[in-house]
GROMACS .gro file of C-alpha atoms in nm:
model
  289
    1MET     CA    1   0.000   0.000   0.000
    2ARG     CA    2   0.277   0.249   0.082
    3PRO     CA    3   0.442   0.239  -0.263
    4ARG     CA    4   0.103   0.303  -0.430
    5ARG     CA    5   0.038   0.599  -0.194
    6SER     CA    6   0.382   0.744  -0.272
    7PHE     CA    7   0.309   0.720  -0.642
    8ARG     CA    8  -0.023   0.902  -0.590
    9TRP     CA    9   0.154   1.193  -0.419
   10LEU     CA   10   0.414   1.203  -0.694
   11VAL     CA   11   0.138   1.240  -0.954
   12LEU     CA   12  -0.034   1.516  -0.755
   13ILE     CA   13   0.290   1.709  -0.724
   14ALA     CA   14   0.380   1.670  -1.092
   15LEU     CA   15   0.029   1.726  -1.228
   16PRO     CA   16   0.040   2.113  -1.252
   17ALA     CA   17   0.364   2.097  -1.449
   18LEU     CA   18   0.225   1.827  -1.677
   19ILE     CA   19  -0.088   2.033  -1.742
   20ALA     CA   20   0.122   2.343  -1.817
   21CYS     CA   21   0.338   2.148  -2.063
   22GLY     CA   22   0.034   1.999  -2.232
   23SER     CA   23  -0.134   2.338  -2.271
   24GLY     CA   24   0.175   2.506  -2.412
   25ALA     CA   25   0.202   2.743  -2.114
   26SER     CA   26   0.545   2.871  -2.025
   27SER     CA   27   0.705   3.123  -1.796
   28PRO     CA   28   0.736   3.478  -1.933
   29ASP     CA   29   1.065   3.542  -2.109
   30PRO     CA   30   1.241   3.813  -1.908
   31ALA     CA   31   1.425   3.918  -2.224
   32LEU     CA   32   1.099   4.017  -2.395
   33PRO     CA   33   0.964   4.368  -2.335
   34ALA     CA   34   0.645   4.391  -2.131
   35PRO     CA   35   0.334   4.470  -2.336
   36PRO     CA   36   0.236   4.837  -2.317
   37THR     CA   37  -0.026   4.933  -2.063
   38VAL     CA   38  -0.082   5.297  -2.161
   39GLY     CA   39   0.008   5.351  -2.525
   40PRO     CA   40  -0.102   5.143  -2.825
   41PRO     CA   41   0.036   4.787  -2.852
   42HIS     CA   42   0.108   4.848  -3.220
   43GLY     CA   43   0.153   5.150  -3.443
   44THR     CA   44   0.244   5.507  -3.357
   45LEU     CA   45   0.074   5.818  -3.221
   46VAL     CA   46   0.187   6.173  -3.294
   47ALA     CA   47   0.024   6.434  -3.070
   48ALA     CA   48   0.107   6.799  -3.147
   49GLY     CA   49   0.032   7.108  -2.939
   50GLY     CA   50  -0.129   7.327  -3.204
   51GLY     CA   51  -0.016   7.619  -3.413
   52PRO     CA   52   0.144   7.558  -3.753
   53VAL     CA   53   0.244   7.193  -3.790
   54ARG     CA   54   0.566   7.177  -3.986
   55GLY     CA   55   0.929   7.077  -3.978
   56GLU     CA   56   1.023   6.782  -3.762
   57ILE     CA   57   0.667   6.708  -3.648
   58LEU     CA   58   0.531   6.682  -4.001
   59GLU     CA   59   0.836   6.489  -4.118
   60ARG     CA   60   0.808   6.230  -3.842
   61PHE     CA   61   0.438   6.176  -3.901
   62VAL     CA   62   0.485   6.121  -4.275
   63ALA     CA   63   0.785   5.897  -4.214
   64HIS     CA   64   0.584   5.672  -3.982
   65ALA     CA   65   0.308   5.663  -4.243
   66GLY     CA   66   0.551   5.528  -4.502
   67GLY     CA   67   0.731   5.830  -4.647
   68ALA     CA   68   0.689   5.860  -5.022
   69SER     CA   69   0.453   5.561  -5.022
   70ALA     CA   70   0.231   5.702  -4.745
   71ARG     CA   71  -0.145   5.703  -4.792
   72ILE     CA   72  -0.271   5.975  -4.559
   73VAL     CA   73  -0.627   6.060  -4.462
   74VAL     CA   74  -0.684   6.402  -4.303
   75ILE     CA   75  -0.991   6.447  -4.080
   76PRO     CA   76  -1.084   6.818  -4.047
   77THR     CA   77  -1.411   6.765  -3.857
   78ALA     CA   78  -1.303   6.964  -3.549
   79HIS     CA   79  -1.309   7.277  -3.768
   80ASP     CA   80  -1.630   7.478  -3.797
   81GLY     CA   81  -1.669   7.446  -4.173
   82ASP     CA   82  -1.880   7.191  -4.356
   83ALA     CA   83  -1.713   7.181  -4.697
   84PHE     CA   84  -1.367   7.025  -4.720
   85SER     CA   85  -1.283   6.932  -5.076
   86ASP     CA   86  -0.970   6.761  -5.206
   87GLY     CA   87  -0.840   7.112  -5.268
   88TRP     CA   88  -0.869   7.212  -4.902
   89LYS     CA   89  -0.555   7.394  -4.789
   90GLY     CA   90  -0.509   7.162  -4.489
   91LEU     CA   91  -0.396   6.886  -4.725
   92ALA     CA   92  -0.114   7.090  -4.880
   93PRO     CA   93   0.156   7.030  -4.614
   94PHE     CA   94   0.125   6.654  -4.651
   95ARG     CA   95   0.130   6.672  -5.029
   96LYS     CA   96   0.444   6.888  -5.016
   97MET     CA   97   0.610   6.609  -4.819
   98GLY     CA   98   0.565   6.385  -5.123
   99ALA     CA   99   0.317   6.136  -4.981
  100ALA     CA  100   0.172   5.903  -5.244
  101GLY     CA  101  -0.188   5.985  -5.157
  102VAL     CA  102  -0.355   6.250  -4.941
  103THR     CA  103  -0.732   6.262  -4.905
  104VAL     CA  104  -0.985   6.436  -4.680
  105LEU     CA  105  -1.254   6.255  -4.480
  106HIS     CA  106  -1.535   6.444  -4.309
  107THR     CA  107  -1.890   6.409  -4.183
  108ARG     CA  108  -2.102   6.540  -3.900
  109ASP     CA  109  -2.349   6.254  -3.928
  110ARG     CA  110  -2.287   5.954  -3.702
  111THR     CA  111  -2.491   5.735  -3.938
  112VAL     CA  112  -2.247   5.821  -4.216
  113ALA     CA  113  -1.953   5.758  -3.981
  114GLU     CA  114  -2.090   5.407  -3.927
  115SER     CA  115  -2.113   5.329  -4.297
  116GLU     CA  116  -1.881   5.097  -4.486
  117ALA     CA  117  -1.848   5.343  -4.773
  118PHE     CA  118  -1.732   5.626  -4.546
  119VAL     CA  119  -1.459   5.424  -4.372
  120ALA     CA  120  -1.323   5.271  -4.694
  121PRO     CA  121  -1.037   5.527  -4.720
  122LEU     CA  122  -0.933   5.442  -4.363
  123LYS     CA  123  -0.896   5.075  -4.453
  124ALA     CA  124  -0.638   5.169  -4.717
  125ALA     CA  125  -0.463   5.438  -4.514
  126THR     CA  126  -0.118   5.412  -4.357
  127GLY     CA  127  -0.164   5.736  -4.160
  128VAL     CA  128  -0.450   5.952  -4.034
  129TRP     CA  129  -0.414   6.313  -3.922
  130ILE     CA  130  -0.687   6.478  -3.710
  131SER     CA  131  -0.685   6.856  -3.739
  132GLY     CA  132  -0.752   7.111  -3.467
  133GLY     CA  133  -1.069   7.296  -3.382
  134GLN     CA  134  -1.320   7.196  -3.116
  135GLN     CA  135  -1.310   6.857  -2.950
  136TRP     CA  136  -1.685   6.811  -2.912
  137ARG     CA  137  -1.728   6.795  -3.288
  138LEU     CA  138  -1.504   6.488  -3.302
  139VAL     CA  139  -1.696   6.328  -3.016
  140ASP     CA  140  -2.034   6.390  -3.177
  141ALA     CA  141  -1.928   6.259  -3.516
  142TYR     CA  142  -1.694   5.968  -3.447
  143LEU     CA  143  -1.664   5.846  -3.089
  144ASP     CA  144  -1.756   5.475  -3.062
  145THR     CA  145  -1.849   5.451  -3.432
  146ARG     CA  146  -1.706   5.236  -3.709
  147THR     CA  147  -1.476   5.527  -3.792
  148HIS     CA  148  -1.330   5.507  -3.440
  149ARG     CA  149  -1.283   5.131  -3.477
  150GLU     CA  150  -1.105   5.177  -3.810
  151LEU     CA  151  -0.858   5.413  -3.642
  152GLU     CA  152  -0.789   5.138  -3.390
  153ALA     CA  153  -0.745   4.892  -3.675
  154LEU     CA  154  -0.498   5.125  -3.845
  155LEU     CA  155  -0.283   5.129  -3.532
  156GLU     CA  156  -0.314   4.752  -3.498
  157ARG     CA  157  -0.165   4.702  -3.844
  158GLY     CA  158   0.125   4.933  -3.764
  159GLY     CA  159   0.004   5.265  -3.901
  160VAL     CA  160   0.017   5.610  -3.744
  161VAL     CA  161  -0.261   5.827  -3.604
  162GLY     CA  162  -0.170   6.187  -3.538
  163GLY     CA  163  -0.347   6.502  -3.436
  164THR     CA  164  -0.291   6.861  -3.339
  165SER     CA  165  -0.469   7.077  -3.082
  166ALA     CA  166  -0.821   6.929  -3.049
  167GLY     CA  167  -0.705   6.630  -3.254
  168ALA     CA  168  -0.422   6.567  -3.008
  169SER     CA  169  -0.651   6.588  -2.704
  170MET     CA  170  -0.886   6.338  -2.868
  171LEU     CA  171  -0.614   6.070  -2.879
  172ALA     CA  172  -0.623   6.030  -2.500
  173SER     CA  173  -0.879   5.849  -2.283
  174PHE     CA  174  -0.981   6.155  -2.075
  175LEU     CA  175  -1.090   6.442  -2.296
  176VAL     CA  176  -1.012   6.799  -2.191
  177ARG     CA  177  -1.189   7.112  -2.322
  178GLY     CA  178  -1.484   6.928  -2.472
  179ALA     CA  179  -1.739   7.198  -2.389
  180LYS     CA  180  -1.955   7.328  -2.672
  181ASP     CA  181  -2.008   7.670  -2.518
  182ASP     CA  182  -1.665   7.751  -2.373
  183ARG     CA  183  -1.327   7.647  -2.512
  184GLY     CA  184  -1.163   7.756  -2.190
  185ARG     CA  185  -1.353   7.507  -1.974
  186VAL     CA  186  -1.122   7.218  -1.893
  187ILE     CA  187  -1.385   6.965  -1.779
  188ALA     CA  188  -1.717   6.938  -1.968
  189GLU     CA  189  -1.976   6.688  -1.849
  190GLY     CA  190  -2.088   6.460  -2.129
  191TYR     CA  191  -1.763   6.522  -2.320
  192LEU     CA  192  -1.502   6.353  -2.103
  193LYS     CA  193  -1.415   6.056  -2.324
  194GLY     CA  194  -1.161   6.061  -2.605
  195PHE     CA  195  -1.058   5.788  -2.847
  196GLY     CA  196  -0.857   5.618  -2.572
  197PHE     CA  197  -0.537   5.540  -2.762
  198MET     CA  198  -0.351   5.641  -2.442
  199GLU     CA  199  -0.513   5.495  -2.130
  200ALA     CA  200  -0.553   5.704  -1.812
  201VAL     CA  201  -0.404   6.007  -1.992
  202ALA     CA  202  -0.534   6.359  -2.054
  203VAL     CA  203  -0.370   6.577  -2.320
  204ASP     CA  204  -0.395   6.956  -2.322
  205GLN     CA  205  -0.248   7.182  -2.591
  206HIS     CA  206  -0.137   7.542  -2.664
  207LEU     CA  207   0.011   7.510  -2.316
  208LEU     CA  208   0.252   7.801  -2.283
  209THR     CA  209   0.112   8.007  -2.568
  210ARG     CA  210  -0.224   8.035  -2.390
  211TYR     CA  211  -0.093   8.024  -2.031
  212ARG     CA  212  -0.258   7.693  -1.948
  213GLN     CA  213   0.013   7.553  -1.719
  214ALA     CA  214  -0.220   7.518  -1.419
  215ASP     CA  215  -0.529   7.390  -1.601
  216LEU     CA  216  -0.456   7.016  -1.591
  217PHE     CA  217  -0.465   7.025  -1.211
  218GLN     CA  218  -0.844   7.041  -1.248
  219VAL     CA  219  -0.834   6.701  -1.418
  220LEU     CA  220  -0.601   6.549  -1.159
  221GLY     CA  221  -0.818   6.687  -0.880
  222ARG     CA  222  -1.111   6.491  -1.021
  223ARG     CA  223  -0.913   6.190  -1.142
  224PRO     CA  224  -0.590   6.144  -0.942
  225ASP     CA  225  -0.507   5.836  -1.151
  226ILE     CA  226  -0.469   6.044  -1.466
  227LEU     CA  227  -0.133   6.133  -1.621
  228GLY     CA  228  -0.153   6.486  -1.757
  229ILE     CA  229   0.042   6.586  -2.067
  230GLY     CA  230   0.052   6.950  -2.171
  231LEU     CA  231   0.176   7.021  -2.523
  232ASP     CA  232   0.289   7.366  -2.625
  233GLU     CA  233   0.257   7.493  -2.980
  234GLY     CA  234   0.550   7.370  -3.186
  235ALA     CA  235   0.602   7.062  -2.967
  236ALA     CA  236   0.475   6.706  -3.001
  237ILE     CA  237   0.516   6.359  -2.858
  238VAL     CA  238   0.572   6.047  -3.066
  239VAL     CA  239   0.424   5.751  -2.879
  240GLN     CA  240   0.511   5.389  -2.949
  241GLY     CA  241   0.393   5.149  -2.683
  242ASP     CA  242   0.461   5.316  -2.350
  243ARG     CA  243   0.749   5.527  -2.483
  244ALA     CA  244   0.681   5.895  -2.556
  245GLU     CA  245   0.955   6.095  -2.730
  246VAL     CA  246   0.941   6.474  -2.740
  247ILE     CA  247   1.004   6.643  -3.074
  248GLY     CA  248   0.970   6.997  -3.204
  249GLU     CA  249   1.091   7.338  -3.096
  250SER     CA  250   0.896   7.396  -2.776
  251GLN     CA  251   0.823   7.199  -2.458
  252VAL     CA  252   0.593   6.938  -2.310
  253ALA     CA  253   0.483   6.935  -1.944
  254VAL     CA  254   0.393   6.620  -1.749
  255TYR     CA  255   0.159   6.620  -1.449
  256GLY     CA  256   0.132   6.332  -1.203
  257ALA     CA  257   0.474   6.189  -1.290
  258ASN     CA  258   0.620   5.953  -1.031
  259ASP     CA  259   0.960   6.125  -1.045
  260ARG     CA  260   0.834   6.482  -1.000
  261GLY     CA  261   0.963   6.507  -0.642
  262ASP     CA  262   0.819   6.816  -0.477
  263ARG     CA  263   0.736   6.976  -0.812
  264PRO     CA  264   0.373   6.978  -0.928
  265TYR     CA  265   0.490   6.918  -1.286
  266TYR     CA  266   0.804   6.945  -1.498
  267PHE     CA  267   0.899   7.010  -1.858
  268LEU     CA  268   1.044   6.787  -2.127
  269SER     CA  269   1.222   6.913  -2.438
  270ARG     CA  270   1.321   6.774  -2.775
  271GLY     CA  271   1.496   6.439  -2.742
  272ASP     CA  272   1.360   6.365  -2.393
  273VAL     CA  273   1.183   6.032  -2.354
  274PHE     CA  274   0.912   5.961  -2.100
  275ASP     CA  275   0.782   5.619  -1.994
  276LEU     CA  276   0.403   5.640  -1.978
  277ALA     CA  277   0.370   5.323  -1.771
  278SER     CA  278   0.624   5.398  -1.497
  279ARG     CA  279   0.554   5.772  -1.532
  280THR     CA  280   0.922   5.856  -1.522
  281ARG     CA  281   1.167   6.027  -1.753
  282LEU     CA  282   1.399   5.779  -1.919
  283LYS     CA  283   1.771   5.833  -1.944
  284VAL     CA  284   1.878   5.842  -2.306
  285PRO     CA  285   2.223   5.894  -2.456
  286THR     CA  286   2.314   6.261  -2.486
  287VAL     CA  287   2.304   6.388  -2.844
  288ASP     CA  288   2.344   6.726  -3.005
  289ARG     CA  289   2.001   6.889  -3.035
   0.00000   0.00000   0.00000
């Protein structure tokens, strides 16, 4: 009887390992990077702080979209106009960069935004740029529609989604300045949800130009879990996974960073890299800027 009992205990001890082997389960490889928890698992985001978008910011966006072979869709819906033809001036900067195709996509009708015909250009796109204006217009037209899902699909296949001003704020999960009646209002009930390509993040823009340095504290007061990112005009972040690189001529402020010490926020400049998951500035090799 004792040998049989010993064998039974041996099986019970070995059983979890046998099940794991049979199911293909294995221990995580410490050499592999952890999957992102804040930024998109695939693709690239480019969030710009408003003002003229040119130089390095425009170049990086087009490069991530494929350079000369890029197929770019520009969404101008945050603007207050209703007619945006293929001759609209907002397409010119991307065409000057030599992209293979640049088209405009616009509607204010959520039914249209849900249609297969409307999203067809997004299925072929390698990059989408969302222009500035007023955030609520993007919410009303596209949030949680097929258009929104196609933007997610674009990132999933390795494309780039970028935006400036209102378009940049819309890339985050918590939407700032969504009010219809007051652009200065930071928190607008009913308009607090963005596209969510950066989780637990709020993005403000025109930071220094419009003296908005203290405004994101309103968001953190309501949602202490939020990471605030303030983009000045002429500055942008390029986000891949949880890594956000600062580009452009001006600065980016971070609020709620874990390495802020006794400072309420601090600034990042071109070449600085911030980890969105650990909420700390990363040390990168010094280069001439």
